[in-house]
PDB file of C-alpha atoms in Angstrom:
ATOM      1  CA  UNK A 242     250.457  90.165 -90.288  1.00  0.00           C
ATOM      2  CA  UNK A 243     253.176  87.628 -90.153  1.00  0.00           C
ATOM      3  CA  UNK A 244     255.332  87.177 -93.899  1.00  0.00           C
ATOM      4  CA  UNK A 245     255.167  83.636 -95.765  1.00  0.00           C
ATOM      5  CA  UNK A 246     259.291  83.799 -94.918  1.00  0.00           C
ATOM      6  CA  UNK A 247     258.589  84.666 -91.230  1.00  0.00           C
ATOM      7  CA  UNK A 248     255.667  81.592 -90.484  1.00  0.00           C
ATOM      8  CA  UNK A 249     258.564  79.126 -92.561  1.00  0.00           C
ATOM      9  CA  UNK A 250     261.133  79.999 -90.500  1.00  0.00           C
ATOM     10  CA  UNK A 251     259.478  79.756 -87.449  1.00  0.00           C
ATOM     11  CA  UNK A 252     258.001  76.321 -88.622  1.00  0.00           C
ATOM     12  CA  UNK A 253     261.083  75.236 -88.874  1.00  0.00           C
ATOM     13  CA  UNK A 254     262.242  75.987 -85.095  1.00  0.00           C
ATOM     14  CA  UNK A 255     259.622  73.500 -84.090  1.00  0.00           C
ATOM     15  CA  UNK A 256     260.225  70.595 -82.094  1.00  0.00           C
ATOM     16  CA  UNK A 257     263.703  72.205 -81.744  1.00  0.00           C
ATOM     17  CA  UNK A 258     265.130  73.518 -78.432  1.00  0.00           C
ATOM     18  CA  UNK A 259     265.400  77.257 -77.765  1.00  0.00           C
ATOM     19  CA  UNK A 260     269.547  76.932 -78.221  1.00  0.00           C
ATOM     20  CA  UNK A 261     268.724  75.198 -81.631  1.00  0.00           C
ATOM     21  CA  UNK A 262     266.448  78.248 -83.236  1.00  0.00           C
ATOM     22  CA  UNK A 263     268.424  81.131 -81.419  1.00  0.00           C
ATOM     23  CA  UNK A 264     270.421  81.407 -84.595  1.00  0.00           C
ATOM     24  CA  UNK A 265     267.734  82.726 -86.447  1.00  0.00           C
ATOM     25  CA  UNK A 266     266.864  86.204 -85.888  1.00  0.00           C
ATOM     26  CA  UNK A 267     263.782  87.464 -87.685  1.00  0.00           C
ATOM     27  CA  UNK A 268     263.650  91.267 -87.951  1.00  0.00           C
ATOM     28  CA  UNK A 269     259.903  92.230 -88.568  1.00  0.00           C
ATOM     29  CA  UNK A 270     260.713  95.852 -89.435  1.00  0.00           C
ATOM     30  CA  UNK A 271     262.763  94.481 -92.460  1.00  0.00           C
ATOM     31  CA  UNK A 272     261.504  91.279 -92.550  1.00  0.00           C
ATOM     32  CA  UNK A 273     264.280  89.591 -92.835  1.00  0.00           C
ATOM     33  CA  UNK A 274     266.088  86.088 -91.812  1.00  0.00           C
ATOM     34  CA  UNK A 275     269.586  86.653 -90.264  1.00  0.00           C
ATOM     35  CA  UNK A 276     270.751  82.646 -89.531  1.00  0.00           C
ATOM     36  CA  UNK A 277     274.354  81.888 -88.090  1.00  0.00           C
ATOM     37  CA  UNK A 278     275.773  78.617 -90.531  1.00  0.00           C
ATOM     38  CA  UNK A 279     277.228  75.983 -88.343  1.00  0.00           C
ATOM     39  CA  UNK A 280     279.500  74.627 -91.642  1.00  0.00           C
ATOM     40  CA  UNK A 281     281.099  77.872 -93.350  1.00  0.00           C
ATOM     41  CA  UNK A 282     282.858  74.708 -95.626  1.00  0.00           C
ATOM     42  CA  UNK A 283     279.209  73.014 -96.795  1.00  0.00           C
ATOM     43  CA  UNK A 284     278.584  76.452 -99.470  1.00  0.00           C
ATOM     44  CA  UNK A 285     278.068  76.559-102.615  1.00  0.00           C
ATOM     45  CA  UNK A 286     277.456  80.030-104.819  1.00  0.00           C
ATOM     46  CA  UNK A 287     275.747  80.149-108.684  1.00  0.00           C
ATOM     47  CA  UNK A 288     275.375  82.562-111.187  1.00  0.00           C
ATOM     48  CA  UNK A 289     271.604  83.172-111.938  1.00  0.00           C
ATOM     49  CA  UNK A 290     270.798  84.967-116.184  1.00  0.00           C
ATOM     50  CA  UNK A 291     268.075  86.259-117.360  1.00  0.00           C
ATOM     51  CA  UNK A 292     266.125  83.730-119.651  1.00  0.00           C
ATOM     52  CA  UNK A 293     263.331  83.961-122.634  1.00  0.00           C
ATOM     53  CA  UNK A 294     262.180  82.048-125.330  1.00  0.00           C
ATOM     54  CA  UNK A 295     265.661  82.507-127.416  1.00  0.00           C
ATOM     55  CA  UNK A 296     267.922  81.217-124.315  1.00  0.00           C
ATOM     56  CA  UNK A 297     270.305  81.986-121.919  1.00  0.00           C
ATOM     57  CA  UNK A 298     271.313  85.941-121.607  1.00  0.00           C
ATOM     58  CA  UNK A 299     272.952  88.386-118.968  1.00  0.00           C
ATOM     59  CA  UNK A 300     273.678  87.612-115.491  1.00  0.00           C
ATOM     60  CA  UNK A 301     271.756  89.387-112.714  1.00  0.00           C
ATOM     61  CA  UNK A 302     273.797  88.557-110.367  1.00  0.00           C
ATOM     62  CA  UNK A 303     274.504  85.461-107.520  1.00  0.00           C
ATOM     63  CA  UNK A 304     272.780  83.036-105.478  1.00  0.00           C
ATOM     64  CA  UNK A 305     274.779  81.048-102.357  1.00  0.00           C
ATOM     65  CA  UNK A 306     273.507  78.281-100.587  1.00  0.00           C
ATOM     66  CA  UNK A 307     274.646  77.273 -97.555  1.00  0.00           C
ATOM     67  CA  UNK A 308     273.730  73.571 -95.106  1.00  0.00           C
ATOM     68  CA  UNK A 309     272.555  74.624 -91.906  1.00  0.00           C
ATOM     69  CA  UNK A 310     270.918  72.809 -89.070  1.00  0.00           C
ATOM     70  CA  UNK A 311     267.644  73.498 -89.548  1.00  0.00           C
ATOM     71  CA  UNK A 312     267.700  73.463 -93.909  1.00  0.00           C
ATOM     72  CA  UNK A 313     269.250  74.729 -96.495  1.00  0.00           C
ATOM     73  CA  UNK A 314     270.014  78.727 -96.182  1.00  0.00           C
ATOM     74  CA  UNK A 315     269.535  80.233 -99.971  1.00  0.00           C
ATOM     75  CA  UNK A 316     271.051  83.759 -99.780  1.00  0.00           C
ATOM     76  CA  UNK A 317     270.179  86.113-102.948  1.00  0.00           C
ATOM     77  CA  UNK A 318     272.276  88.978-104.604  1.00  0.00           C
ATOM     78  CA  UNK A 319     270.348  89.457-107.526  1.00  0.00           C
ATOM     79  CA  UNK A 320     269.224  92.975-109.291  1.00  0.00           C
ATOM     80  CA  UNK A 321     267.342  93.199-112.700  1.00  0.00           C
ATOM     81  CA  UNK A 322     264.134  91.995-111.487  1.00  0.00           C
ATOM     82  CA  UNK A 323     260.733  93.874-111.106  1.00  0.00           C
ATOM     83  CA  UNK A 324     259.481  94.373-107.683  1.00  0.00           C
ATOM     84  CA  UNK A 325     257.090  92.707-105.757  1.00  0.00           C
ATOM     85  CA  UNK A 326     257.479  88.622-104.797  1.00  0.00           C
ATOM     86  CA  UNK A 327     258.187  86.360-107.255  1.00  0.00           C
ATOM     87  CA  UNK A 328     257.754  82.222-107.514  1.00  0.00           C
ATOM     88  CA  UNK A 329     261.600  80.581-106.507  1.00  0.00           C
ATOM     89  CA  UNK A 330     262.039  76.925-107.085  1.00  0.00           C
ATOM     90  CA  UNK A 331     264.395  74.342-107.225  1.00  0.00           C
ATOM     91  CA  UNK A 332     264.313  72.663-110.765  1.00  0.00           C
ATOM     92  CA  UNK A 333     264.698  68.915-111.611  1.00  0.00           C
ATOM     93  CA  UNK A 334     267.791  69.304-114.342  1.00  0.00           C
ATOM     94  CA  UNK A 335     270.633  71.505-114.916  1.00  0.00           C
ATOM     95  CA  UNK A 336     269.726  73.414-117.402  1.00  0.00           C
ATOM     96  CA  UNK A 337     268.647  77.282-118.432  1.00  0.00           C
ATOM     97  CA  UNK A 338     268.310  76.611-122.311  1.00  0.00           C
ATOM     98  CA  UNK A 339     264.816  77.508-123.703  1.00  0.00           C
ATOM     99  CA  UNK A 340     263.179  74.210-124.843  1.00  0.00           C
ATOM    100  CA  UNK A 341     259.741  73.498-127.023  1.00  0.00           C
ATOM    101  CA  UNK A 342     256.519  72.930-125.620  1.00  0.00           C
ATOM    102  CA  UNK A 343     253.504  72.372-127.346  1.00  0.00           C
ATOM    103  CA  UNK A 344     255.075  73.595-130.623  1.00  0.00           C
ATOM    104  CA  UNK A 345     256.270  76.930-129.183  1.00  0.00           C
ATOM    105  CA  UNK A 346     259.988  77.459-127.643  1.00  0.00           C
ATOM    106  CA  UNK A 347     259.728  78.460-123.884  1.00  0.00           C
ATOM    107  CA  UNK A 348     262.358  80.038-121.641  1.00  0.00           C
ATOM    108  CA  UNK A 349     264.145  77.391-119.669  1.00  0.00           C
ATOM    109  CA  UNK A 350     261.865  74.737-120.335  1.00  0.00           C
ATOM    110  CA  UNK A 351     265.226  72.319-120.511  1.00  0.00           C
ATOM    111  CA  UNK A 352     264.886  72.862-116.519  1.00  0.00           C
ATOM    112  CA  UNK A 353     261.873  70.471-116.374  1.00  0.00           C
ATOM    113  CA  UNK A 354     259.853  70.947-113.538  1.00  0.00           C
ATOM    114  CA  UNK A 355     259.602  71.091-109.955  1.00  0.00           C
ATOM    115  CA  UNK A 356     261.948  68.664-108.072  1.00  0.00           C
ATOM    116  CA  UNK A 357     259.717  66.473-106.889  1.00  0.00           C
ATOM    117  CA  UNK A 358     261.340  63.553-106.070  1.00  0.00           C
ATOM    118  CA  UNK A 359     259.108  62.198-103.614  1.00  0.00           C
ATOM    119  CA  UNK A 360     255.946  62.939-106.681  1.00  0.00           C
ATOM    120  CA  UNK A 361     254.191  64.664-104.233  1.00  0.00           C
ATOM    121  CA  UNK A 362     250.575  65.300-106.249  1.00  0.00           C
ATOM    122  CA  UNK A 363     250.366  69.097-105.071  1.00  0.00           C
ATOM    123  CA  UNK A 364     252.616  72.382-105.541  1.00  0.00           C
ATOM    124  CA  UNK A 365     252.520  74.075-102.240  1.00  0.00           C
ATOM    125  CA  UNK A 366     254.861  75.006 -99.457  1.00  0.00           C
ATOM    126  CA  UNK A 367     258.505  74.377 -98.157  1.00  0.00           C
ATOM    127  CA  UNK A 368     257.084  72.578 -95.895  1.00  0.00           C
ATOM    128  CA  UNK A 369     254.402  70.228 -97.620  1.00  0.00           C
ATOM    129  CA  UNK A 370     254.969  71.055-101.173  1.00  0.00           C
ATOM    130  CA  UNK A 371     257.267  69.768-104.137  1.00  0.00           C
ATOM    131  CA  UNK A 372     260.815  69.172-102.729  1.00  0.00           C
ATOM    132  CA  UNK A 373     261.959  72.198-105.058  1.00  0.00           C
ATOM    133  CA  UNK A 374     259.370  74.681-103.827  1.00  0.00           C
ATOM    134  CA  UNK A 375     261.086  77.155-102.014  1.00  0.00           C
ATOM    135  CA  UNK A 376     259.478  80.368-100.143  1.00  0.00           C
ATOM    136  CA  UNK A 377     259.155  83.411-102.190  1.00  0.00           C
ATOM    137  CA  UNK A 378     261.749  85.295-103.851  1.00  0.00           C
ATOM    138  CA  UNK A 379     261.438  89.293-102.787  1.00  0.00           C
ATOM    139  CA  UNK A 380     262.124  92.065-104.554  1.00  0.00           C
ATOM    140  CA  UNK A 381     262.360  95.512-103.246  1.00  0.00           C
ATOM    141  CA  UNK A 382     261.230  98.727-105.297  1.00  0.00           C
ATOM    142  CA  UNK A 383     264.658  98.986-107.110  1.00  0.00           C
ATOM    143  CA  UNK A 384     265.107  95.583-108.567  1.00  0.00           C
ATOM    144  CA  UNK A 385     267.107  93.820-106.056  1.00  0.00           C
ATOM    145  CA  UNK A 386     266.756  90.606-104.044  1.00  0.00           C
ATOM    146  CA  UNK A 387     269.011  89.936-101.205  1.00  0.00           C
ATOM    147  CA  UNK A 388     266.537  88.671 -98.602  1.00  0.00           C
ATOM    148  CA  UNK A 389     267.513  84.990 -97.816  1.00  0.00           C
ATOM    149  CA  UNK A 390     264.964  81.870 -97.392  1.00  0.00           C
ATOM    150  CA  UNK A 391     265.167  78.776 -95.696  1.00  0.00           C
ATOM    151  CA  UNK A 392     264.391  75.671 -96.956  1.00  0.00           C
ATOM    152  CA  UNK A 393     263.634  73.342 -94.316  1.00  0.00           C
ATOM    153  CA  UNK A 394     263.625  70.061 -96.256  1.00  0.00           C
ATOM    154  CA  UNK A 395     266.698  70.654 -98.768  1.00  0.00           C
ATOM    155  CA  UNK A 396     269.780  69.544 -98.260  1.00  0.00           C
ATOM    156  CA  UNK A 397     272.957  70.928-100.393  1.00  0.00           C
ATOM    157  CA  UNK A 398     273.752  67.317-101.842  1.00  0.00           C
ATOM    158  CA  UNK A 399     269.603  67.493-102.667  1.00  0.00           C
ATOM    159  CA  UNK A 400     270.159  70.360-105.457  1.00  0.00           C
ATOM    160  CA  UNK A 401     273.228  69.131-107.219  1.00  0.00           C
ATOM    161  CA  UNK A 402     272.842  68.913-111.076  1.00  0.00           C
ATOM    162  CA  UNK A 403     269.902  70.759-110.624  1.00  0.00           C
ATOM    163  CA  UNK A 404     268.712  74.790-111.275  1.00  0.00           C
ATOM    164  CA  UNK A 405     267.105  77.554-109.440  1.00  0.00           C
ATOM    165  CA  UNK A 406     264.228  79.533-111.169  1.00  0.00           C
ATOM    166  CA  UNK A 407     262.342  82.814-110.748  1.00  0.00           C
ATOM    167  CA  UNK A 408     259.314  82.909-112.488  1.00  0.00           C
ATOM    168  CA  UNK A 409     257.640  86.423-113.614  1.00  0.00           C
ATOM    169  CA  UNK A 410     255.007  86.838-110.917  1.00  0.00           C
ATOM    170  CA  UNK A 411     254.362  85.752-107.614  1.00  0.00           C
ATOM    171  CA  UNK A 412     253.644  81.870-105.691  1.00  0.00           C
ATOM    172  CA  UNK A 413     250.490  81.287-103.764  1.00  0.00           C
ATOM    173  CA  UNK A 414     251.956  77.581-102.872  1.00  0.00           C
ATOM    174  CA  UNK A 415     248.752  76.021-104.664  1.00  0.00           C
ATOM    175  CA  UNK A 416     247.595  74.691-108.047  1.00  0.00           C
ATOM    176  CA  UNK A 417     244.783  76.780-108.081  1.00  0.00           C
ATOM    177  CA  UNK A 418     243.453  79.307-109.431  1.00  0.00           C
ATOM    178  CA  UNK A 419     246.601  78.577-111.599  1.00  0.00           C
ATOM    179  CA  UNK A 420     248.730  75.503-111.597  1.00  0.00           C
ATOM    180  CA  UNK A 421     252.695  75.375-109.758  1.00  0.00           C
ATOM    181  CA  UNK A 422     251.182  78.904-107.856  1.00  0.00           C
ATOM    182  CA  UNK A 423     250.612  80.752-110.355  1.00  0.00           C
ATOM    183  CA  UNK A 424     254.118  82.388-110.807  1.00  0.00           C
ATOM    184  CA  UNK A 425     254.020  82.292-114.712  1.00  0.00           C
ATOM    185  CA  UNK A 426     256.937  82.328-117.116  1.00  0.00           C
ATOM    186  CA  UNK A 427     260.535  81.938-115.967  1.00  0.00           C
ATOM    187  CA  UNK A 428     262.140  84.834-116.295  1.00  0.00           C
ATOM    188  CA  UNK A 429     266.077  84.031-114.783  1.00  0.00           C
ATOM    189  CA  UNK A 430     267.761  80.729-113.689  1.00  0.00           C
ATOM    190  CA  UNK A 431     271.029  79.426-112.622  1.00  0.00           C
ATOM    191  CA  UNK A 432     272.710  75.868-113.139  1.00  0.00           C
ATOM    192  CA  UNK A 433     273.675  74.618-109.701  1.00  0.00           C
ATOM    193  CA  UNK A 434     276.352  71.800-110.482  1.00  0.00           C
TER     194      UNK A 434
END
């Protein structure tokens, strides 16, 4: 069965030549994208913390992202996190604080939402989604993400002044059963200036 990251990726190759997409190497044993940057200059790397309801806390680690041809390559080097996929999104503001909702604090609620510039109605995919919705982060069985994702709409100059967030559980790129995929509570973010 062919991985969310794998049917992205080669989404993204289409309508491109063969010389275009032979950059991108997909590895099915370890399912992972290898893609050769054509700008090593156009890079930008973030710290990412752990949040909750009382702030900001530790770092987990990094997250770089780098302009390619075909989308922004978002390369992970994060530990700390349980395993399993979990819902990875580009935020409107650049913020991590916990904000109130509804009466009750919330972690990184200061974040705001999705970006959505174009106010597309519907959460879903890289490819048809929010602007900000970004393919699922992975974690493997000891905590740590370092599988890169390619967003095929984003540009680097699209995230400034913005965050990335990783929300507690997974994305199934819909609003239903659950609204924004279903990933539930943020759990780390990172201020991308």
């Amino acid at each position: 069965m062919t991985s969310m990251i794998q049917k992205f990726s080669l989404l993204s190759c289409l309508g491109l030549s063969i010389a275009a997409c032979s950059s991108v190497n997909l590895d099915n044993n370890a399912n992972k994208i290898q893609t050769q940057p054509t700008s090593p200059d156009q890079k930008q790397l973030i710290t990412v913390h752990q949040v909750d309801a009382n702030g900001v806390g530790a770092s987990i680690g990094t997250v770089s992202f780098q302009q390619t041809p075909k989308g922004l390559l978002i390369t992970p080097a994060l530990g700390k996190l349980s395993p399993g996929e979990h819902g990875f999104h580009i935020h409107e503001n650049a913020s991590c604080e916990a904000a109130e909702k509804e009466g009750k604090m919330g972690a990184a609620l200061a974040a705001g939402g999705h970006l959505n510039p174009e106010k597309v109605a519907h959460h879903g995919t890289p490819l048809d989604g929010h602007l900000g919705d970004l393919p699922a982060l992975t974690v493997n069985d000891k905590g740590f993400a370092t599988t890169p994702v390619l967003a095929p709409r984003l540009k680097l100059a699209d995230i400034q002044g913005r965050a990335i967030m990783i929300h507690a559980g997974g994305d199934n790129y819909s609003d239903s059963p659950k609204p924004l995929g279903g990933g539930g509570d943020r759990v780390a973010c990172g201020v991308i200036k």
